[in-house]
Every structure is written in structure tokens, then in C-alpha cells.
Amino acid sequence: MKPSRLRHIMNLWPPFLFSGIRVLELGADWRSARVALRRRWYNGNYVGVHFGGSLFAMTDPFWMLLLMHCLGRDYTVWDKAAEIEFVAPGRETVYAEFRIDEILLDAIRAQTGSGDKYLHWLPVEVRTANGELVARVRKQVYVKRKRGPASA
């Protein structure tokens, strides 16, 4: 599936659609994603700021999806753990950006080359358009090469 098609599907996916989460970009090479969460009456909490669950949901699937596509079918990639730190109240549209570089992919390949599983923490920040930090999220991914040692 092309990233542009998946982006459209994700924007209609009920957990995103009904939370006000929009996937703005999925890179054509699967190396990046950009997501937005607009503050609406239906996704705020009791005190009128972004609901923490929506902030967390906007960051949930992206590290796993990007790594799955970048590493290919020879790898199993799963979310293993996650944590969020709320830094400031989110009262306006917030954004999260994900980027995968070759250094990360090389490190994962090296750690999984013998067929061992590898656990890796990946951070993402949730910020306003002006750059104000609203939350820090960390996701731990599980990665394992499916077919034994990598060929030389």
C-alpha cells in the first residue's frame, strides 16, 4: 500500500476520526510522519485542554508503522511499551513529527542480525505550532528478524 493511501485510510479510522486526529503526512519513503490534533469541544478534558488520551493516541501507531515499512517483511515489529509525560496544557492545535534515519535502521539491523529480538525506545514530542512543548512520548518497539541471521 502506498503511504498516501494509508494516510487517507488512517484519517477515516474511527479512533483518529472521532478524536480529531489528522495524519498530515506519511513520507513517500516511509521515513517520516506528521500528525495534528485540533482542540475541539469533544476532545477536551474537564478543565478545557486536550484530553491526555487523545495526545497519546496521536502518537501511538507511527513508530511501529514506519519501522515495519522501512525494515521490510523480513522483520517483525511490535509496540512493546509506552509512556507519556504531560509538560504543559494543550489549548490549541498540537503536532507530532516522526523521522526515521539510516543510522537507526542500521543499528536495528545490527542488533537483530543474529535473529535475536531487540527492544528500542523512540521519543517524540507533541508541540504547538509556535513550538511550545505540550507532552513527551516514548514508545518502545520490539524488533526481530524473521529468517535467522542476515546474509552477508
Short mmCIF file of N, CA, C and O in Angstrom, two decimals, residues 4-138:
data_model
loop_
_atom_site.label_atom_id
_atom_site.label_comp_id
_atom_site.label_asym_id
_atom_site.label_seq_id
_atom_site.Cartn_x
_atom_site.Cartn_y
_atom_site.Cartn_z
N SER A 4 0.41 7.42 0.81
CA SER A 4 -0.69 8.38 0.63
C SER A 4 -2.05 7.71 0.85
O SER A 4 -2.95 8.30 1.44
N ARG A 5 -2.18 6.48 0.40
CA ARG A 5 -3.44 5.75 0.60
C ARG A 5 -3.65 5.43 2.09
O ARG A 5 -4.74 5.59 2.62
N LEU A 6 -2.59 4.96 2.74
CA LEU A 6 -2.71 4.66 4.17
C LEU A 6 -3.05 5.92 4.96
O LEU A 6 -3.84 5.87 5.90
N ARG A 7 -2.48 7.04 4.57
CA ARG A 7 -2.79 8.30 5.26
C ARG A 7 -4.28 8.60 5.18
O ARG A 7 -4.91 8.95 6.19
N HIS A 8 -4.86 8.44 4.01
CA HIS A 8 -6.30 8.68 3.86
C HIS A 8 -7.13 7.70 4.69
O HIS A 8 -8.11 8.10 5.33
N ILE A 9 -6.73 6.45 4.69
CA ILE A 9 -7.44 5.44 5.48
C ILE A 9 -7.35 5.78 6.97
O ILE A 9 -8.35 5.71 7.70
N MET A 10 -6.16 6.14 7.42
CA MET A 10 -5.98 6.46 8.84
C MET A 10 -6.82 7.66 9.26
O MET A 10 -7.31 7.72 10.39
N ASN A 11 -6.99 8.62 8.36
CA ASN A 11 -7.80 9.79 8.69
C ASN A 11 -9.28 9.46 8.81
O ASN A 11 -10.04 10.23 9.39
N LEU A 12 -9.69 8.32 8.27
CA LEU A 12 -11.08 7.85 8.41
C LEU A 12 -11.23 6.79 9.49
O LEU A 12 -12.35 6.38 9.81
N TRP A 13 -10.13 6.34 10.05
CA TRP A 13 -10.12 5.32 11.10
C TRP A 13 -10.80 5.89 12.34
O TRP A 13 -10.42 6.96 12.82
N PRO A 14 -11.83 5.25 12.86
CA PRO A 14 -12.61 5.82 13.97
C PRO A 14 -11.81 6.33 15.16
O PRO A 14 -12.12 7.44 15.65
N PRO A 15 -10.79 5.64 15.66
CA PRO A 15 -10.06 6.22 16.80
C PRO A 15 -9.41 7.57 16.49
O PRO A 15 -9.27 8.40 17.39
N PHE A 16 -9.02 7.80 15.24
CA PHE A 16 -8.46 9.09 14.87
C PHE A 16 -9.56 10.07 14.49
O PHE A 16 -9.57 11.21 14.94
N LEU A 17 -10.48 9.63 13.67
CA LEU A 17 -11.56 10.50 13.18
C LEU A 17 -12.34 11.11 14.34
O LEU A 17 -12.58 12.32 14.37
N PHE A 18 -12.72 10.29 15.30
CA PHE A 18 -13.57 10.77 16.39
C PHE A 18 -12.80 11.41 17.53
O PHE A 18 -13.40 11.85 18.51
N SER A 19 -11.48 11.46 17.41
CA SER A 19 -10.66 12.17 18.39
C SER A 19 -10.13 13.48 17.84
O SER A 19 -9.49 14.23 18.56
N GLY A 20 -10.36 13.73 16.55
CA GLY A 20 -9.87 14.95 15.94
C GLY A 20 -8.42 14.86 15.49
O GLY A 20 -7.78 15.88 15.22
N ILE A 21 -7.90 13.64 15.37
CA ILE A 21 -6.51 13.43 14.97
C ILE A 21 -6.45 13.35 13.44
O ILE A 21 -7.25 12.66 12.82
N ARG A 22 -5.49 14.06 12.84
CA ARG A 22 -5.31 14.05 11.39
C ARG A 22 -3.87 13.69 11.06
O ARG A 22 -2.95 14.28 11.60
N VAL A 23 -3.72 12.73 10.17
CA VAL A 23 -2.40 12.42 9.65
C VAL A 23 -2.16 13.38 8.49
O VAL A 23 -2.83 13.30 7.46
N LEU A 24 -1.25 14.31 8.69
CA LEU A 24 -0.97 15.33 7.68
C LEU A 24 -0.02 14.83 6.61
O LEU A 24 -0.12 15.24 5.46
N GLU A 25 0.89 13.95 7.00
CA GLU A 25 1.90 13.47 6.06
C GLU A 25 2.38 12.09 6.46
O GLU A 25 2.60 11.82 7.64
N LEU A 26 2.51 11.23 5.49
CA LEU A 26 3.26 9.98 5.61
C LEU A 26 4.27 10.03 4.46
O LEU A 26 3.86 10.08 3.29
N GLY A 27 5.54 10.07 4.77
CA GLY A 27 6.56 10.22 3.74
C GLY A 27 6.48 9.14 2.68
O GLY A 27 6.21 7.98 2.99
N ALA A 28 6.74 9.51 1.44
CA ALA A 28 6.69 8.56 0.32
C ALA A 28 7.68 7.42 0.50
O ALA A 28 7.46 6.33 -0.03
N ASP A 29 8.73 7.63 1.30
CA ASP A 29 9.73 6.60 1.56
C ASP A 29 9.51 5.93 2.92
O ASP A 29 10.37 5.19 3.38
N TRP A 30 8.40 6.21 3.58
CA TRP A 30 8.06 5.66 4.90
C TRP A 30 9.04 6.10 5.98
O TRP A 30 9.12 5.49 7.02
N ARG A 31 9.75 7.19 5.77
CA ARG A 31 10.75 7.64 6.75
C ARG A 31 10.23 8.74 7.66
O ARG A 31 10.92 9.16 8.58
N SER A 32 9.01 9.22 7.42
CA SER A 32 8.51 10.32 8.24
C SER A 32 6.99 10.31 8.30
O SER A 32 6.32 9.74 7.44
N ALA A 33 6.51 10.96 9.35
CA ALA A 33 5.06 11.17 9.50
C ALA A 33 4.87 12.46 10.29
O ALA A 33 5.71 12.84 11.12
N ARG A 34 3.77 13.12 10.00
CA ARG A 34 3.40 14.34 10.74
C ARG A 34 1.92 14.25 11.05
O ARG A 34 1.11 13.96 10.16
N VAL A 35 1.57 14.47 12.31
CA VAL A 35 0.21 14.29 12.80
C VAL A 35 -0.22 15.54 13.56
O VAL A 35 0.60 16.17 14.23
N ALA A 36 -1.50 15.88 13.45
CA ALA A 36 -2.04 17.04 14.17
C ALA A 36 -3.26 16.63 14.98
O ALA A 36 -3.99 15.70 14.61
N LEU A 37 -3.47 17.34 16.05
CA LEU A 37 -4.66 17.17 16.89
C LEU A 37 -5.21 18.56 17.17
O LEU A 37 -4.57 19.37 17.85
N ARG A 38 -6.39 18.83 16.60
CA ARG A 38 -7.04 20.13 16.84
C ARG A 38 -7.86 20.06 18.11
O ARG A 38 -8.51 19.05 18.39
N ARG A 39 -7.85 21.12 18.86
CA ARG A 39 -8.63 21.20 20.10
C ARG A 39 -10.09 21.47 19.72
O ARG A 39 -10.39 22.47 19.07
N ARG A 40 -10.96 20.55 20.10
CA ARG A 40 -12.39 20.64 19.84
C ARG A 40 -13.16 20.40 21.14
O ARG A 40 -12.61 19.87 22.10
N TRP A 41 -14.42 20.72 21.12
CA TRP A 41 -15.24 20.53 22.32
C TRP A 41 -15.30 19.06 22.72
O TRP A 41 -15.41 18.73 23.89
N TYR A 42 -15.20 18.16 21.76
CA TYR A 42 -15.36 16.74 22.04
C TYR A 42 -14.05 16.01 22.38
O TYR A 42 -14.06 14.83 22.70
N ASN A 43 -12.92 16.70 22.31
CA ASN A 43 -11.67 16.02 22.67
C ASN A 43 -10.91 16.73 23.79
O ASN A 43 -9.73 16.53 23.97
N GLY A 44 -11.64 17.54 24.54
CA GLY A 44 -11.03 18.22 25.68
C GLY A 44 -11.36 17.50 26.97
O GLY A 44 -12.26 16.67 27.03
N ASN A 45 -10.63 17.85 28.00
CA ASN A 45 -10.93 17.27 29.30
C ASN A 45 -11.77 18.24 30.15
O ASN A 45 -12.22 19.27 29.65
N TYR A 46 -11.94 17.93 31.39
CA TYR A 46 -12.80 18.70 32.29
C TYR A 46 -12.38 20.16 32.43
O TYR A 46 -13.21 21.04 32.61
N VAL A 47 -11.08 20.42 32.33
CA VAL A 47 -10.58 21.79 32.52
C VAL A 47 -10.32 22.51 31.20
O VAL A 47 -9.70 23.57 31.16
N GLY A 48 -10.77 21.92 30.08
CA GLY A 48 -10.74 22.62 28.80
C GLY A 48 -9.47 22.53 27.99
O GLY A 48 -9.25 23.36 27.11
N VAL A 49 -8.62 21.58 28.30
CA VAL A 49 -7.41 21.38 27.50
C VAL A 49 -7.47 20.00 26.83
O VAL A 49 -8.38 19.21 27.10
N HIS A 50 -6.51 19.71 25.97
CA HIS A 50 -6.50 18.42 25.29
C HIS A 50 -6.60 17.26 26.28
O HIS A 50 -5.88 17.23 27.28
N PHE A 51 -7.45 16.31 25.97
CA PHE A 51 -7.56 15.07 26.72
C PHE A 51 -6.26 14.29 26.53
O PHE A 51 -5.78 14.11 25.41
N GLY A 52 -5.68 13.84 27.62
CA GLY A 52 -4.40 13.14 27.57
C GLY A 52 -4.43 11.89 26.70
O GLY A 52 -3.45 11.57 26.02
N GLY A 53 -5.56 11.20 26.70
CA GLY A 53 -5.68 10.01 25.87
C GLY A 53 -5.59 10.32 24.38
O GLY A 53 -5.03 9.55 23.60
N SER A 54 -6.11 11.47 23.99
CA SER A 54 -6.00 11.88 22.58
C SER A 54 -4.57 12.26 22.23
O SER A 54 -4.09 11.95 21.14
N LEU A 55 -3.87 12.93 23.15
CA LEU A 55 -2.46 13.26 22.93
C LEU A 55 -1.65 11.98 22.75
O LEU A 55 -0.77 11.90 21.89
N PHE A 56 -1.95 11.00 23.57
CA PHE A 56 -1.24 9.73 23.48
C PHE A 56 -1.61 8.99 22.20
O PHE A 56 -0.73 8.46 21.51
N ALA A 57 -2.89 8.97 21.86
CA ALA A 57 -3.35 8.25 20.66
C ALA A 57 -2.75 8.82 19.39
O ALA A 57 -2.46 8.08 18.45
N MET A 58 -2.53 10.13 19.34
CA MET A 58 -2.00 10.73 18.12
C MET A 58 -0.58 10.26 17.83
O MET A 58 -0.11 10.37 16.70
N THR A 59 0.10 9.72 18.83
CA THR A 59 1.47 9.25 18.64
C THR A 59 1.56 7.73 18.59
O THR A 59 2.63 7.19 18.34
N ASP A 60 0.48 7.05 18.79
CA ASP A 60 0.52 5.62 19.04
C ASP A 60 1.09 4.76 17.91
O ASP A 60 2.06 4.05 18.13
N PRO A 61 0.56 4.74 16.71
CA PRO A 61 1.00 3.69 15.78
C PRO A 61 2.21 4.02 14.92
O PRO A 61 2.71 3.15 14.21
N PHE A 62 2.72 5.22 14.97
CA PHE A 62 3.62 5.68 13.91
C PHE A 62 5.02 5.08 13.93
O PHE A 62 5.55 4.72 12.88
N TRP A 63 5.64 4.96 15.09
CA TRP A 63 6.97 4.35 15.11
C TRP A 63 6.91 2.94 14.56
O TRP A 63 7.74 2.53 13.75
N MET A 64 5.92 2.17 15.00
CA MET A 64 5.79 0.79 14.53
C MET A 64 5.54 0.74 13.02
O MET A 64 6.19 0.00 12.30
N LEU A 65 4.60 1.53 12.53
CA LEU A 65 4.29 1.53 11.10
C LEU A 65 5.49 1.92 10.24
O LEU A 65 5.78 1.27 9.23
N LEU A 66 6.16 2.97 10.62
CA LEU A 66 7.31 3.42 9.84
C LEU A 66 8.41 2.37 9.82
O LEU A 66 8.97 2.06 8.77
N LEU A 67 8.71 1.81 10.99
CA LEU A 67 9.76 0.79 11.05
C LEU A 67 9.38 -0.47 10.26
O LEU A 67 10.23 -1.06 9.59
N MET A 68 8.12 -0.87 10.35
CA MET A 68 7.68 -2.05 9.59
C MET A 68 7.97 -1.88 8.10
O MET A 68 8.48 -2.78 7.45
N HIS A 69 7.64 -0.72 7.59
CA HIS A 69 7.84 -0.48 6.16
C HIS A 69 9.30 -0.25 5.80
O HIS A 69 9.75 -0.69 4.73
N CYS A 70 10.06 0.40 6.66
CA CYS A 70 11.47 0.65 6.37
C CYS A 70 12.30 -0.64 6.46
O CYS A 70 13.23 -0.81 5.67
N LEU A 71 11.98 -1.51 7.39
CA LEU A 71 12.75 -2.74 7.56
C LEU A 71 12.30 -3.84 6.61
O LEU A 71 13.08 -4.71 6.25
N GLY A 72 11.04 -3.84 6.23
CA GLY A 72 10.54 -4.83 5.28
C GLY A 72 9.98 -6.08 5.93
O GLY A 72 9.93 -6.22 7.15
N ARG A 73 9.59 -7.01 5.09
CA ARG A 73 8.87 -8.22 5.52
C ARG A 73 9.73 -9.22 6.28
O ARG A 73 9.20 -10.16 6.86
N ASP A 74 11.04 -9.05 6.27
CA ASP A 74 11.91 -9.98 7.00
C ASP A 74 11.93 -9.70 8.50
O ASP A 74 12.61 -10.41 9.24
N TYR A 75 11.21 -8.68 8.94
CA TYR A 75 11.23 -8.28 10.34
C TYR A 75 9.83 -8.26 10.93
O TYR A 75 8.87 -7.88 10.26
N THR A 76 9.75 -8.65 12.19
CA THR A 76 8.54 -8.47 12.99
C THR A 76 8.75 -7.22 13.83
O THR A 76 9.79 -7.10 14.50
N VAL A 77 7.81 -6.31 13.79
CA VAL A 77 7.89 -5.08 14.58
C VAL A 77 6.59 -4.94 15.36
O VAL A 77 5.49 -4.99 14.78
N TRP A 78 6.70 -4.76 16.66
CA TRP A 78 5.53 -4.59 17.54
C TRP A 78 5.80 -3.44 18.50
O TRP A 78 6.95 -3.19 18.86
N ASP A 79 4.73 -2.81 18.96
CA ASP A 79 4.85 -1.90 20.09
C ASP A 79 4.97 -2.76 21.35
O ASP A 79 4.22 -3.72 21.51
N LYS A 80 5.88 -2.40 22.22
CA LYS A 80 6.11 -3.17 23.44
C LYS A 80 5.67 -2.40 24.68
O LYS A 80 5.07 -2.95 25.58
N ALA A 81 6.01 -1.11 24.74
CA ALA A 81 5.69 -0.30 25.91
C ALA A 81 5.60 1.15 25.49
O ALA A 81 6.05 1.53 24.41
N ALA A 82 5.03 1.97 26.37
CA ALA A 82 4.90 3.39 26.07
C ALA A 82 4.78 4.17 27.37
O ALA A 82 4.34 3.65 28.39
N GLU A 83 5.17 5.43 27.28
CA GLU A 83 4.98 6.34 28.41
C GLU A 83 4.80 7.75 27.88
O GLU A 83 5.28 8.09 26.80
N ILE A 84 4.09 8.55 28.65
CA ILE A 84 3.85 9.94 28.27
C ILE A 84 4.10 10.83 29.47
O ILE A 84 3.76 10.46 30.61
N GLU A 85 4.69 11.97 29.21
CA GLU A 85 4.90 12.99 30.24
C GLU A 85 4.18 14.25 29.77
O GLU A 85 4.49 14.79 28.71
N PHE A 86 3.21 14.70 30.54
CA PHE A 86 2.48 15.92 30.21
C PHE A 86 3.29 17.09 30.75
O PHE A 86 3.57 17.17 31.94
N VAL A 87 3.65 18.02 29.86
CA VAL A 87 4.54 19.11 30.23
C VAL A 87 3.76 20.42 30.42
O VAL A 87 4.01 21.16 31.36
N ALA A 88 2.84 20.71 29.52
CA ALA A 88 2.06 21.94 29.58
C ALA A 88 0.66 21.66 29.06
O ALA A 88 0.47 20.75 28.25
N PRO A 89 -0.33 22.43 29.48
CA PRO A 89 -1.69 22.23 28.96
C PRO A 89 -1.76 22.54 27.47
O PRO A 89 -1.18 23.54 27.02
N GLY A 90 -2.42 21.70 26.72
CA GLY A 90 -2.59 21.93 25.29
C GLY A 90 -3.93 22.59 25.03
O GLY A 90 -4.97 21.98 25.21
N ARG A 91 -3.89 23.84 24.63
CA ARG A 91 -5.12 24.60 24.40
C ARG A 91 -5.38 24.89 22.93
O ARG A 91 -6.37 25.49 22.58
N GLU A 92 -4.44 24.50 22.07
CA GLU A 92 -4.55 24.79 20.64
C GLU A 92 -4.12 23.54 19.87
O GLU A 92 -3.78 22.53 20.46
N THR A 93 -4.11 23.64 18.56
CA THR A 93 -3.69 22.51 17.74
C THR A 93 -2.25 22.13 18.09
O THR A 93 -1.39 23.00 18.24
N VAL A 94 -2.03 20.83 18.22
CA VAL A 94 -0.69 20.32 18.53
C VAL A 94 -0.25 19.35 17.42
O VAL A 94 -1.08 18.81 16.70
N TYR A 95 1.06 19.18 17.34
CA TYR A 95 1.66 18.38 16.26
C TYR A 95 2.69 17.42 16.83
O TYR A 95 3.35 17.72 17.82
N ALA A 96 2.85 16.30 16.13
CA ALA A 96 3.93 15.35 16.43
C ALA A 96 4.57 14.97 15.10
O ALA A 96 3.88 14.75 14.11
N GLU A 97 5.90 14.93 15.10
CA GLU A 97 6.64 14.58 13.89
C GLU A 97 7.56 13.40 14.18
O GLU A 97 8.25 13.39 15.20
N PHE A 98 7.56 12.45 13.28
CA PHE A 98 8.33 11.22 13.40
C PHE A 98 9.31 11.16 12.24
O PHE A 98 8.92 11.40 11.09
N ARG A 99 10.56 10.81 12.52
CA ARG A 99 11.58 10.70 11.47
C ARG A 99 12.44 9.46 11.73
O ARG A 99 12.92 9.27 12.84
N ILE A 100 12.62 8.68 10.68
CA ILE A 100 13.48 7.50 10.74
C ILE A 100 14.70 7.80 9.86
O ILE A 100 14.55 8.20 8.71
N ASP A 101 15.89 7.60 10.42
CA ASP A 101 17.08 7.81 9.60
C ASP A 101 17.84 6.49 9.42
O ASP A 101 17.54 5.49 10.08
N GLU A 102 18.80 6.52 8.53
CA GLU A 102 19.55 5.30 8.20
C GLU A 102 20.37 4.81 9.39
O GLU A 102 20.58 3.61 9.55
N ILE A 103 20.80 5.71 10.25
CA ILE A 103 21.58 5.33 11.44
C ILE A 103 20.74 4.43 12.34
O ILE A 103 21.22 3.40 12.83
N LEU A 104 19.48 4.79 12.55
CA LEU A 104 18.59 3.97 13.37
C LEU A 104 18.36 2.61 12.71
O LEU A 104 18.44 1.57 13.37
N LEU A 105 18.09 2.61 11.42
CA LEU A 105 17.84 1.34 10.71
C LEU A 105 19.08 0.44 10.76
O LEU A 105 18.95 -0.77 10.99
N ASP A 106 20.25 1.01 10.57
CA ASP A 106 21.48 0.22 10.65
C ASP A 106 21.68 -0.36 12.04
O ASP A 106 22.09 -1.52 12.19
N ALA A 107 21.39 0.42 13.08
CA ALA A 107 21.53 -0.07 14.45
C ALA A 107 20.57 -1.22 14.72
O ALA A 107 20.95 -2.22 15.34
N ILE A 108 19.35 -1.09 14.26
CA ILE A 108 18.37 -2.17 14.46
C ILE A 108 18.79 -3.42 13.71
O ILE A 108 18.74 -4.53 14.24
N ARG A 109 19.22 -3.25 12.47
CA ARG A 109 19.69 -4.42 11.68
C ARG A 109 20.87 -5.11 12.37
O ARG A 109 20.95 -6.34 12.40
N ALA A 110 21.79 -4.32 12.91
CA ALA A 110 22.95 -4.90 13.60
C ALA A 110 22.52 -5.68 14.84
O ALA A 110 23.04 -6.76 15.11
N GLN A 111 21.58 -5.13 15.59
CA GLN A 111 21.13 -5.78 16.82
C GLN A 111 20.30 -7.04 16.56
O GLN A 111 20.21 -7.91 17.41
N THR A 112 19.68 -7.13 15.39
CA THR A 112 18.80 -8.26 15.09
C THR A 112 19.40 -9.21 14.06
O THR A 112 18.76 -10.19 13.68
N GLY A 113 20.61 -8.94 13.62
CA GLY A 113 21.23 -9.74 12.56
C GLY A 113 21.36 -11.21 12.88
O GLY A 113 21.30 -12.06 11.99
N SER A 114 21.52 -11.55 14.15
CA SER A 114 21.68 -12.96 14.53
C SER A 114 20.33 -13.63 14.81
O SER A 114 20.30 -14.78 15.19
N GLY A 115 19.26 -12.88 14.64
CA GLY A 115 17.93 -13.44 14.91
C GLY A 115 17.40 -13.12 16.29
O GLY A 115 16.30 -13.53 16.64
N ASP A 116 18.18 -12.39 17.08
CA ASP A 116 17.74 -12.01 18.42
C ASP A 116 16.70 -10.90 18.35
O ASP A 116 16.71 -10.09 17.43
N LYS A 117 15.86 -10.84 19.38
CA LYS A 117 14.93 -9.72 19.47
C LYS A 117 15.70 -8.49 19.95
O LYS A 117 16.75 -8.60 20.59
N TYR A 118 15.14 -7.34 19.66
CA TYR A 118 15.77 -6.08 20.07
C TYR A 118 14.66 -5.14 20.52
O TYR A 118 13.64 -4.98 19.84
N LEU A 119 14.84 -4.52 21.67
CA LEU A 119 13.91 -3.54 22.21
C LEU A 119 14.57 -2.17 22.13
O LEU A 119 15.71 -2.00 22.57
N HIS A 120 13.84 -1.20 21.57
CA HIS A 120 14.42 0.12 21.39
C HIS A 120 13.38 1.19 21.72
O HIS A 120 12.24 1.12 21.27
N TRP A 121 13.79 2.19 22.50
CA TRP A 121 12.92 3.31 22.85
C TRP A 121 13.06 4.41 21.81
O TRP A 121 14.17 4.78 21.43
N LEU A 122 11.92 4.96 21.38
CA LEU A 122 11.89 6.05 20.40
C LEU A 122 11.07 7.20 20.96
O LEU A 122 9.91 7.02 21.36
N PRO A 123 11.63 8.41 21.01
CA PRO A 123 10.91 9.55 21.56
C PRO A 123 10.21 10.37 20.48
O PRO A 123 10.61 10.39 19.32
N VAL A 124 9.16 11.04 20.88
CA VAL A 124 8.51 12.04 20.03
C VAL A 124 7.94 13.11 20.95
O VAL A 124 7.50 12.82 22.06
N GLU A 125 7.99 14.34 20.49
CA GLU A 125 7.44 15.45 21.27
C GLU A 125 6.16 15.95 20.62
O GLU A 125 6.06 15.99 19.39
N VAL A 126 5.22 16.34 21.45
CA VAL A 126 3.97 16.95 20.99
C VAL A 126 4.10 18.44 21.27
O VAL A 126 4.30 18.85 22.43
N ARG A 127 4.00 19.24 20.21
CA ARG A 127 4.23 20.68 20.32
C ARG A 127 3.14 21.47 19.62
O ARG A 127 2.49 20.97 18.70
N THR A 128 2.99 22.73 20.02
CA THR A 128 2.09 23.65 19.33
C THR A 128 2.78 24.16 18.07
O THR A 128 3.99 23.94 17.88
N ALA A 129 2.05 24.88 17.24
CA ALA A 129 2.64 25.47 16.03
C ALA A 129 3.77 26.43 16.38
O ALA A 129 4.71 26.61 15.60
N ASN A 130 3.70 27.07 17.53
CA ASN A 130 4.75 28.01 17.98
C ASN A 130 5.92 27.30 18.65
O ASN A 130 6.84 27.96 19.11
N GLY A 131 5.85 25.97 18.75
CA GLY A 131 6.96 25.22 19.33
C GLY A 131 6.86 24.94 20.81
O GLY A 131 7.78 24.35 21.39
N GLU A 132 5.77 25.35 21.46
CA GLU A 132 5.63 25.08 22.89
C GLU A 132 5.46 23.58 23.11
O GLU A 132 4.62 22.93 22.49
N LEU A 133 6.26 23.04 24.00
CA LEU A 133 6.21 21.62 24.32
C LEU A 133 5.00 21.32 25.19
O LEU A 133 4.82 21.92 26.25
N VAL A 134 4.16 20.41 24.74
CA VAL A 134 2.95 20.02 25.48
C VAL A 134 3.15 18.66 26.15
O VAL A 134 2.74 18.46 27.29
N ALA A 135 3.78 17.72 25.44
CA ALA A 135 4.00 16.38 26.01
C ALA A 135 5.20 15.72 25.36
O ALA A 135 5.54 16.01 24.21
N ARG A 136 5.83 14.84 26.13
CA ARG A 136 6.88 13.97 25.62
C ARG A 136 6.34 12.54 25.67
O ARG A 136 5.82 12.12 26.70
N VAL A 137 6.51 11.83 24.56
CA VAL A 137 6.05 10.45 24.49
C VAL A 137 7.24 9.58 24.12
O VAL A 137 8.06 9.98 23.29
N ARG A 138 7.33 8.43 24.75
CA ARG A 138 8.34 7.43 24.38
C ARG A 138 7.61 6.13 24.09
O ARG A 138 6.73 5.73 24.83
#
